[in-house]
GROMACS .gro file of C-alpha atoms in nm:
model
  389
    1MET     CA    1  -0.012  -0.011  -0.032
    2ARG     CA    2   0.162   0.310  -0.099
    3THR     CA    3  -0.102   0.648  -0.047
    4ARG     CA    4  -0.270   0.695   0.249
    5LEU     CA    5  -0.567   0.844   0.123
    6LEU     CA    6  -0.612   0.580  -0.115
    7VAL     CA    7  -0.544   0.298   0.065
    8ALA     CA    8  -0.773   0.391   0.333
    9LEU     CA    9  -1.097   0.371   0.130
   10LEU     CA   10  -1.036   0.049  -0.056
   11LEU     CA   11  -0.934  -0.121   0.296
   12VAL     CA   12  -1.274  -0.001   0.418
   13ALA     CA   13  -1.431  -0.154   0.080
   14ALA     CA   14  -1.325  -0.504   0.221
   15LEU     CA   15  -1.580  -0.523   0.462
   16ALA     CA   16  -1.881  -0.451   0.210
   17ALA     CA   17  -2.052  -0.746   0.038
   18PHE     CA   18  -1.965  -0.852  -0.291
   19VAL     CA   19  -2.137  -0.774  -0.627
   20ILE     CA   20  -2.072  -1.015  -0.943
   21VAL     CA   21  -2.102  -0.799  -1.276
   22GLU     CA   22  -2.046  -0.908  -1.622
   23VAL     CA   23  -1.701  -0.830  -1.705
   24ILE     CA   24  -1.572  -0.676  -2.042
   25ARG     CA   25  -1.473  -0.923  -2.303
   26SER     CA   26  -1.168  -1.089  -2.337
   27GLY     CA   27  -0.869  -0.946  -2.514
   28ASP     CA   28  -0.676  -1.125  -2.746
   29HIS     CA   29  -0.321  -1.276  -2.620
   30SER     CA   30  -0.289  -1.582  -2.869
   31ASN     CA   31   0.058  -1.512  -2.925
   32THR     CA   32   0.175  -1.535  -2.565
   33ALA     CA   33   0.390  -1.824  -2.460
   34SER     CA   34   0.244  -2.006  -2.153
   35HIS     CA   35   0.427  -2.092  -1.846
   36SER     CA   36   0.382  -2.394  -1.611
   37PRO     CA   37   0.243  -2.265  -1.313
   38ALA     CA   38   0.423  -2.414  -0.981
   39ALA     CA   39   0.224  -2.699  -0.816
   40ARG     CA   40  -0.045  -2.587  -0.581
   41PRO     CA   41   0.061  -2.645  -0.198
   42PRO     CA   42  -0.159  -2.843  -0.004
   43ALA     CA   43  -0.313  -2.695   0.302
   44GLY     CA   44  -0.016  -2.693   0.551
   45ALA     CA   45   0.238  -2.579   0.315
   46VAL     CA   46   0.253  -2.219   0.321
   47GLN     CA   47   0.536  -1.937   0.387
   48PHE     CA   48   0.488  -1.643   0.589
   49GLY     CA   49   0.601  -1.269   0.627
   50LEU     CA   50   0.567  -0.953   0.679
   51ALA     CA   51   0.435  -0.659   0.437
   52TYR     CA   52   0.633  -0.324   0.453
   53GLY     CA   53   0.478  -0.171   0.135
   54ASP     CA   54   0.729   0.109   0.063
   55THR     CA   55   0.829   0.264   0.420
   56LEU     CA   56   1.148   0.106   0.413
   57PHE     CA   57   1.275   0.260   0.096
   58GLY     CA   58   1.489   0.572   0.155
   59LYS     CA   59   1.600   0.459   0.516
   60SER     CA   60   1.948   0.425   0.677
   61THR     CA   61   2.097   0.083   0.665
   62ALA     CA   62   2.056   0.034   1.009
   63GLN     CA   63   1.691   0.119   1.013
   64ILE     CA   64   1.629  -0.105   0.778
   65ARG     CA   65   1.835  -0.408   0.911
   66THR     CA   66   1.608  -0.310   1.295
   67GLU     CA   67   1.236  -0.382   1.066
   68LEU     CA   68   1.365  -0.638   0.877
   69ALA     CA   69   1.493  -0.822   1.158
   70ASP     CA   70   1.149  -0.882   1.291
   71VAL     CA   71   1.055  -1.100   1.029
   72SER     CA   72   1.290  -1.404   1.136
   73ASP     CA   73   1.213  -1.297   1.530
   74THR     CA   74   0.846  -1.386   1.441
   75GLY     CA   75   0.939  -1.655   1.289
   76ALA     CA   76   0.862  -1.564   0.902
   77SER     CA   77   1.130  -1.597   0.659
   78TRP     CA   78   0.989  -1.334   0.359
   79ALA     CA   79   0.931  -0.957   0.360
   80ARG     CA   80   0.719  -0.799   0.080
   81VAL     CA   81   0.855  -0.450   0.014
   82ASP     CA   82   0.803  -0.199  -0.291
   83LEU     CA   83   0.990  -0.199  -0.583
   84ALA     CA   84   0.822   0.138  -0.680
   85TRP     CA   85   0.905   0.217  -1.074
   86ILE     CA   86   0.860   0.608  -0.955
   87ASP     CA   87   1.132   0.585  -0.684
   88ILE     CA   88   1.363   0.415  -0.953
   89GLN     CA   89   1.283   0.615  -1.284
   90PRO     CA   90   1.150   0.967  -1.158
   91GLN     CA   91   1.241   1.181  -1.435
   92SER     CA   92   1.295   0.979  -1.749
   93ALA     CA   93   1.355   0.635  -1.924
   94ALA     CA   94   1.734   0.740  -1.943
   95GLY     CA   95   1.812   0.633  -1.607
   96TYR     CA   96   1.790   0.447  -1.282
   97ASP     CA   97   1.844   0.537  -0.923
   98TRP     CA   98   1.918   0.191  -0.782
   99THR     CA   99   2.092   0.290  -0.478
  100PRO     CA  100   1.824   0.302  -0.162
  101PHE     CA  101   1.660  -0.017  -0.267
  102ASP     CA  102   2.009  -0.158  -0.293
  103THR     CA  103   2.028  -0.138   0.041
  104ILE     CA  104   1.724  -0.324   0.118
  105VAL     CA  105   1.802  -0.578  -0.080
  106ARG     CA  106   2.173  -0.615   0.077
  107VAL     CA  107   1.985  -0.589   0.427
  108ALA     CA  108   1.745  -0.885   0.314
  109ARG     CA  109   2.019  -1.112   0.213
  110GLN     CA  110   2.232  -1.015   0.517
  111LEU     CA  111   1.942  -1.149   0.715
  112HIS     CA  112   1.844  -1.455   0.533
  113VAL     CA  113   1.499  -1.263   0.434
  114HIS     CA  114   1.341  -1.374   0.108
  115LEU     CA  115   1.232  -1.063  -0.084
  116LEU     CA  116   0.885  -1.082  -0.252
  117VAL     CA  117   0.895  -0.740  -0.421
  118THR     CA  118   0.575  -0.563  -0.560
  119VAL     CA  119   0.696  -0.400  -0.902
  120GLY     CA  120   0.429  -0.161  -0.975
  121TYR     CA  121   0.355   0.240  -0.949
  122THR     CA  122   0.403   0.475  -1.248
  123PRO     CA  123   0.619   0.788  -1.285
  124ALA     CA  124   0.472   1.076  -1.418
  125TRP     CA  125   0.671   1.050  -1.771
  126ALA     CA  126   0.522   0.732  -1.829
  127ARG     CA  127   0.192   0.805  -1.742
  128PRO     CA  128  -0.110   0.859  -1.970
  129SER     CA  129  -0.224   1.203  -2.079
  130GLY     CA  130  -0.471   1.373  -1.802
  131CYS     CA  131  -0.373   1.069  -1.528
  132SER     CA  132  -0.175   1.238  -1.241
  133VAL     CA  133  -0.139   0.946  -0.991
  134SER     CA  134   0.121   0.685  -0.941
  135GLY     CA  135  -0.155   0.483  -0.941
  136CYS     CA  136  -0.213   0.533  -1.310
  137ALA     CA  137  -0.173   0.231  -1.548
  138PRO     CA  138   0.153   0.305  -1.751
  139ALA     CA  139   0.086   0.473  -2.100
  140ASP     CA  140   0.275   0.152  -2.281
  141PRO     CA  141   0.266  -0.178  -2.088
  142LYS     CA  142   0.599  -0.222  -2.291
  143THR     CA  143   0.792   0.044  -2.106
  144PHE     CA  144   0.698  -0.102  -1.762
  145ALA     CA  145   0.827  -0.442  -1.859
  146ALA     CA  146   1.123  -0.270  -1.972
  147PHE     CA  147   1.164  -0.147  -1.601
  148ALA     CA  148   1.055  -0.479  -1.477
  149ARG     CA  149   1.362  -0.671  -1.711
  150ALA     CA  150   1.594  -0.405  -1.560
  151ALA     CA  151   1.506  -0.482  -1.237
  152ALA     CA  152   1.553  -0.852  -1.262
  153ALA     CA  153   1.870  -0.809  -1.439
  154ARG     CA  154   1.994  -0.624  -1.150
  155TYR     CA  155   1.873  -0.837  -0.839
  156ASP     CA  156   1.972  -1.191  -0.869
  157GLY     CA  157   1.871  -1.206  -0.497
  158ILE     CA  158   1.499  -1.177  -0.519
  159ALA     CA  159   1.308  -1.498  -0.438
  160ALA     CA  160   0.977  -1.359  -0.592
  161TRP     CA  161   0.822  -1.081  -0.804
  162GLU     CA  162   0.446  -0.923  -0.742
  163ILE     CA  163   0.372  -0.745  -1.086
  164TRP     CA  164   0.148  -0.465  -0.960
  165ASN     CA  165  -0.083  -0.383  -0.639
  166GLU     CA  166  -0.457  -0.373  -0.651
  167PRO     CA  167  -0.553  -0.375  -0.985
  168ASN     CA  168  -0.900  -0.377  -0.968
  169THR     CA  169  -0.935  -0.050  -0.805
  170PRO     CA  170  -0.930   0.324  -0.941
  171GLY     CA  171  -0.675   0.391  -0.645
  172PHE     CA  172  -0.436   0.151  -0.809
  173TRP     CA  173  -0.545   0.158  -1.175
  174ALA     CA  174  -0.649   0.465  -1.297
  175PRO     CA  175  -0.826   0.623  -1.418
  176HIS     CA  176  -1.082   0.317  -1.409
  177PRO     CA  177  -0.985  -0.070  -1.375
  178ASP     CA  178  -0.930  -0.272  -1.673
  179ALA     CA  179  -0.894  -0.659  -1.654
  180ASP     CA  180  -0.783  -0.674  -2.008
  181ALA     CA  181  -0.503  -0.380  -1.971
  182PHE     CA  182  -0.352  -0.534  -1.644
  183SER     CA  183  -0.347  -0.890  -1.837
  184THR     CA  184  -0.138  -0.747  -2.072
  185LEU     CA  185   0.058  -0.577  -1.826
  186VAL     CA  186   0.128  -0.896  -1.632
  187THR     CA  187   0.194  -1.104  -1.949
  188ASP     CA  188   0.446  -0.848  -2.066
  189ALA     CA  189   0.623  -0.823  -1.731
  190ALA     CA  190   0.658  -1.158  -1.668
  191ALA     CA  191   0.809  -1.250  -1.982
  192ALA     CA  192   1.066  -0.954  -1.915
  193ILE     CA  193   1.117  -1.108  -1.584
  194ARG     CA  194   1.183  -1.463  -1.668
  195SER     CA  195   1.418  -1.325  -1.986
  196GLN     CA  196   1.662  -1.251  -1.692
  197ARG     CA  197   1.574  -1.481  -1.450
  198PRO     CA  198   1.380  -1.785  -1.577
  199ASP     CA  199   1.327  -1.971  -1.294
  200ALA     CA  200   1.152  -1.636  -1.115
  201THR     CA  201   0.849  -1.699  -0.922
  202VAL     CA  202   0.588  -1.416  -1.066
  203VAL     CA  203   0.252  -1.311  -0.862
  204SER     CA  204   0.003  -1.127  -1.014
  205GLY     CA  205  -0.056  -0.842  -0.842
  206GLY     CA  206  -0.277  -0.859  -0.484
  207LEU     CA  207  -0.644  -0.823  -0.587
  208ALA     CA  208  -0.818  -0.621  -0.365
  209ALA     CA  209  -1.125  -0.782  -0.191
  210THR     CA  210  -1.371  -0.575  -0.314
  211THR     CA  211  -1.733  -0.500  -0.443
  212SER     CA  212  -1.821  -0.374  -0.833
  213ALA     CA  213  -1.909  -0.006  -0.727
  214ASN     CA  214  -1.738   0.334  -0.694
  215GLY     CA  215  -1.519   0.232  -0.986
  216ALA     CA  216  -1.415  -0.073  -0.840
  217ILE     CA  217  -1.487  -0.450  -0.978
  218ASP     CA  218  -1.563  -0.750  -0.787
  219THR     CA  219  -1.235  -0.939  -0.693
  220ARG     CA  220  -1.353  -1.274  -0.861
  221ALA     CA  221  -1.496  -1.133  -1.199
  222PHE     CA  222  -1.173  -0.956  -1.202
  223LEU     CA  223  -1.019  -1.286  -1.182
  224ARG     CA  224  -1.221  -1.438  -1.434
  225GLN     CA  225  -1.136  -1.242  -1.691
  226MET     CA  226  -0.736  -1.270  -1.610
  227CYS     CA  227  -0.816  -1.602  -1.683
  228ARG     CA  228  -0.984  -1.572  -1.991
  229ASP     CA  229  -0.689  -1.365  -2.114
  230GLY     CA  230  -0.431  -1.637  -1.987
  231VAL     CA  231  -0.264  -1.489  -1.683
  232ASN     CA  232  -0.303  -1.806  -1.475
  233LYS     CA  233  -0.108  -1.951  -1.737
  234VAL     CA  234   0.202  -1.689  -1.727
  235VAL     CA  235   0.225  -1.657  -1.343
  236ASP     CA  236   0.315  -1.895  -1.052
  237ALA     CA  237   0.037  -1.786  -0.840
  238ILE     CA  238  -0.249  -1.525  -0.763
  239GLY     CA  239  -0.225  -1.253  -0.551
  240TYR     CA  240  -0.496  -1.176  -0.309
  241HIS     CA  241  -0.556  -0.945  -0.022
  242PRO     CA  242  -0.874  -1.096   0.192
  243TYR     CA  243  -0.890  -0.859   0.496
  244THR     CA  244  -1.170  -0.960   0.703
  245TYR     CA  245  -1.162  -0.756   1.008
  246PRO     CA  246  -1.332  -0.740   1.252
  247TYR     CA  247  -1.415  -1.080   1.223
  248LEU     CA  248  -1.144  -1.373   1.202
  249ALA     CA  249  -1.016  -1.522   0.901
  250SER     CA  250  -1.177  -1.847   0.994
  251TYR     CA  251  -1.501  -1.695   1.054
  252GLN     CA  252  -1.778  -1.857   0.814
  253ALA     CA  253  -2.015  -1.599   0.771
  254SER     CA  254  -2.344  -1.655   0.571
  255PHE     CA  255  -2.265  -1.337   0.336
  256GLY     CA  256  -1.902  -1.478   0.277
  257THR     CA  257  -1.637  -1.293   0.435
  258ALA     CA  258  -1.282  -1.224   0.185
  259TRP     CA  259  -1.125  -1.475   0.314
  260ASN     CA  260  -1.419  -1.720   0.262
  261LYS     CA  261  -1.406  -1.636  -0.112
  262ILE     CA  262  -1.062  -1.812  -0.113
  263ALA     CA  263  -1.244  -2.147  -0.143
  264ALA     CA  264  -1.587  -2.201   0.113
  265THR     CA  265  -1.852  -2.019  -0.151
  266PRO     CA  266  -2.003  -2.144  -0.435
  267GLN     CA  267  -1.822  -1.890  -0.654
  268SER     CA  268  -1.473  -1.883  -0.536
  269PHE     CA  269  -1.125  -1.803  -0.607
  270GLU     CA  270  -1.089  -2.195  -0.610
  271SER     CA  271  -1.388  -2.264  -0.852
  272VAL     CA  272  -1.284  -1.975  -1.111
  273LEU     CA  273  -0.919  -2.133  -1.123
  274ARG     CA  274  -1.085  -2.496  -1.161
  275ASP     CA  275  -1.295  -2.381  -1.439
  276ALA     CA  276  -1.038  -2.208  -1.609
  277GLY     CA  277  -0.776  -2.529  -1.594
  278THR     CA  278  -0.519  -2.422  -1.297
  279ALA     CA  279  -0.684  -2.543  -1.005
  280GLN     CA  280  -0.351  -2.637  -0.884
  281LEU     CA  281  -0.263  -2.220  -0.903
  282PRO     CA  282  -0.159  -2.102  -0.549
  283ILE     CA  283  -0.318  -1.809  -0.388
  284TRP     CA  284  -0.073  -1.561  -0.225
  285ALA     CA  285  -0.229  -1.318   0.036
  286THR     CA  286  -0.005  -1.081  -0.002
  287GLU     CA  287  -0.171  -0.854   0.229
  288TYR     CA  288  -0.389  -0.930   0.539
  289GLY     CA  289  -0.412  -0.743   0.883
  290ALA     CA  290  -0.659  -0.538   1.097
  291PRO     CA  291  -0.593  -0.195   1.216
  292THR     CA  292  -0.591  -0.058   1.563
  293GLY     CA  293  -0.662   0.318   1.478
  294GLY     CA  294  -0.853   0.510   1.287
  295PRO     CA  295  -1.134   0.808   1.290
  296GLY     CA  296  -1.462   0.529   1.273
  297ALA     CA  297  -1.558   0.296   1.509
  298LEU     CA  298  -1.391   0.060   1.718
  299SER     CA  299  -1.471  -0.327   1.737
  300ASP     CA  300  -1.357  -0.589   1.997
  301GLY     CA  301  -1.564  -0.845   1.748
  302THR     CA  302  -1.852  -0.875   1.969
  303SER     CA  303  -2.191  -0.838   1.833
  304PRO     CA  304  -2.340  -0.626   1.724
  305ILE     CA  305  -2.048  -0.502   1.478
  306PRO     CA  306  -2.048  -0.087   1.533
  307ALA     CA  307  -2.164   0.092   1.189
  308GLY     CA  308  -1.892   0.251   1.016
  309THR     CA  309  -1.635   0.002   1.205
  310ASP     CA  310  -1.280   0.108   1.050
  311HIS     CA  311  -1.045  -0.035   1.289
  312VAL     CA  312  -0.996  -0.281   1.655
  313THR     CA  313  -0.900  -0.315   2.003
  314ASP     CA  314  -0.533  -0.427   2.037
  315GLY     CA  315  -0.703  -0.789   2.191
  316LEU     CA  316  -0.903  -0.856   1.824
  317GLN     CA  317  -0.586  -0.743   1.664
  318ALA     CA  318  -0.390  -1.011   1.816
  319SER     CA  319  -0.689  -1.246   1.757
  320ILE     CA  320  -0.687  -1.185   1.411
  321ALA     CA  321  -0.316  -1.190   1.342
  322SER     CA  322  -0.297  -1.560   1.521
  323ASP     CA  323  -0.602  -1.720   1.357
  324SER     CA  324  -0.519  -1.598   1.040
  325VAL     CA  325  -0.205  -1.824   1.041
  326THR     CA  326  -0.434  -2.125   1.154
  327ALA     CA  327  -0.674  -2.008   0.878
  328ALA     CA  328  -0.394  -2.011   0.609
  329LEU     CA  329  -0.253  -2.394   0.709
  330GLY     CA  330  -0.623  -2.500   0.644
  331THR     CA  331  -0.742  -2.326   0.313
  332ARG     CA  332  -0.707  -2.555   0.051
  333GLY     CA  333  -0.479  -2.343  -0.226
  334ILE     CA  334  -0.321  -2.114  -0.007
  335GLY     CA  335   0.068  -2.084  -0.077
  336ALA     CA  336   0.173  -1.752   0.138
  337LEU     CA  337   0.065  -1.537   0.382
  338PHE     CA  338   0.201  -1.162   0.457
  339TRP     CA  339   0.078  -0.966   0.771
  340TYR     CA  340   0.034  -0.588   0.688
  341SER     CA  341   0.228  -0.441   0.857
  342ASP     CA  342   0.534  -0.441   1.087
  343ARG     CA  343   0.502  -0.109   1.240
  344ASP     CA  344   0.254   0.177   1.262
  345GLU     CA  345   0.301   0.500   1.079
  346PRO     CA  346   0.233   0.870   1.233
  347GLY     CA  347  -0.092   0.992   1.113
  348THR     CA  348  -0.482   0.944   1.184
  349SER     CA  349  -0.599   0.722   0.910
  350ASN     CA  350  -0.651   0.379   0.982
  351VAL     CA  351  -0.413   0.251   0.718
  352ASP     CA  352  -0.161   0.397   0.934
  353HIS     CA  353  -0.219   0.161   1.227
  354TYR     CA  354  -0.198  -0.193   1.119
  355GLY     CA  355   0.144  -0.276   1.258
  356LEU     CA  356   0.241  -0.529   1.521
  357ARG     CA  357   0.412  -0.252   1.671
  358ASP     CA  358   0.317   0.078   1.766
  359VAL     CA  359   0.482   0.407   1.576
  360ASN     CA  360   0.717   0.436   1.870
  361GLY     CA  361   0.837   0.043   1.765
  362GLN     CA  362   0.666  -0.123   2.076
  363LYS     CA  363   0.526  -0.443   2.030
  364LYS     CA  364   0.160  -0.461   2.062
  365PRO     CA  365  -0.025  -0.814   2.143
  366SER     CA  366  -0.065  -0.881   1.801
  367TYR     CA  367   0.293  -0.929   1.768
  368SER     CA  368   0.330  -1.204   2.009
  369GLY     CA  369   0.021  -1.353   1.873
  370TRP     CA  370   0.129  -1.384   1.509
  371GLN     CA  371   0.493  -1.476   1.653
  372ARG     CA  372   0.316  -1.790   1.881
  373ALA     CA  373   0.136  -1.905   1.565
  374VAL     CA  374   0.398  -1.895   1.309
  375ARG     CA  375   0.673  -2.034   1.503
  376ARG     CA  376   0.415  -2.343   1.571
  377ALA     CA  377   0.307  -2.347   1.245
  378SER     CA  378   0.703  -2.334   1.124
  379ALA     CA  379   0.778  -2.595   1.360
  380ASP     CA  380   0.507  -2.825   1.178
  381ALA     CA  381   0.710  -3.105   0.961
  382SER     CA  382   0.446  -3.070   0.694
  383LEU     CA  383   0.574  -2.683   0.627
  384ALA     CA  384   0.701  -2.706   0.284
  385PRO     CA  385   1.066  -2.575   0.270
  386THR     CA  386   1.129  -2.234   0.150
  387PRO     CA  387   1.221  -2.175  -0.172
  388THR     CA  388   1.563  -2.032  -0.273
  389LYS     CA  389   1.609  -1.853  -0.566
   0.00000   0.00000   0.00000
């Protein structure tokens, strides 16, 4: 998550009911070579990590080391970080400024932390005319692919590459979401990355758990169109952000929470992928969490849930953190779970308060809740080994 204003609205949308809509006709990707996806892990074979967004970029080596140390301390082995195009090529296609990101990669390697990098966010020079935010879709997907190729050529220590973030929302695919255009972007970028790293693990940009309202496209409808366009044949995993707060991930709701819709509802990620012939393709929950602050109502998880709830108590956040690990291990098709985020940021929006630590770096109850659950899972003999790239 990159901008507080945009993300705060998108996260609240995760609590709304879903609306299935008819999506636009499939684009033509008939000339695209397919990639055989990784085998779908059975329940229990889950990788765990912390999601940092763009919060590490530009920090000192010591600060990055302190924050990334929480990955292994909690028993996880992955960190999800932004490799933002706007940061690396802010002025033009002529040059790159890799130095701040080099520091992140170097420290992660020293700490034996595997990186999932989210490649996205368009600099002004590469946006369509009239689009003025970093969430604009690139004017030319091949220009973005060239950036992805350069990044892959530079970094041989990246364990996995996630292409874009929440493309089914207007906040991250401006001026409006377009599944066919996103499919073209993923197809071009995946080929570019693999031209430099043939064994790269590629994840499609984490879909927001949202409805077909306010300019967004329902998650499963968007995924269905991606599959029609062949994206399920060129990636190794499908990214998803199944936020459920103030409910637990394991809560079986009659309305179907974002987590339920992975595999426990009639129309689910599982059913869409099965219908598309790729039932084995894993789901990577590249963001999941719950905020402990915000301007709206507070919930402790008891009924009735207050209208306008946008954050939860420290105790409920701890329960959600622990429960999410158990739910991931027991949900068919889940390959990875990343908790968003490591620590709070200054600010009053709920998006500033997803951390396992508060803004001063003090551990919240959720830190130990997540830690105990992940360490217990990591000790399980059925846990799949962490891949090395």
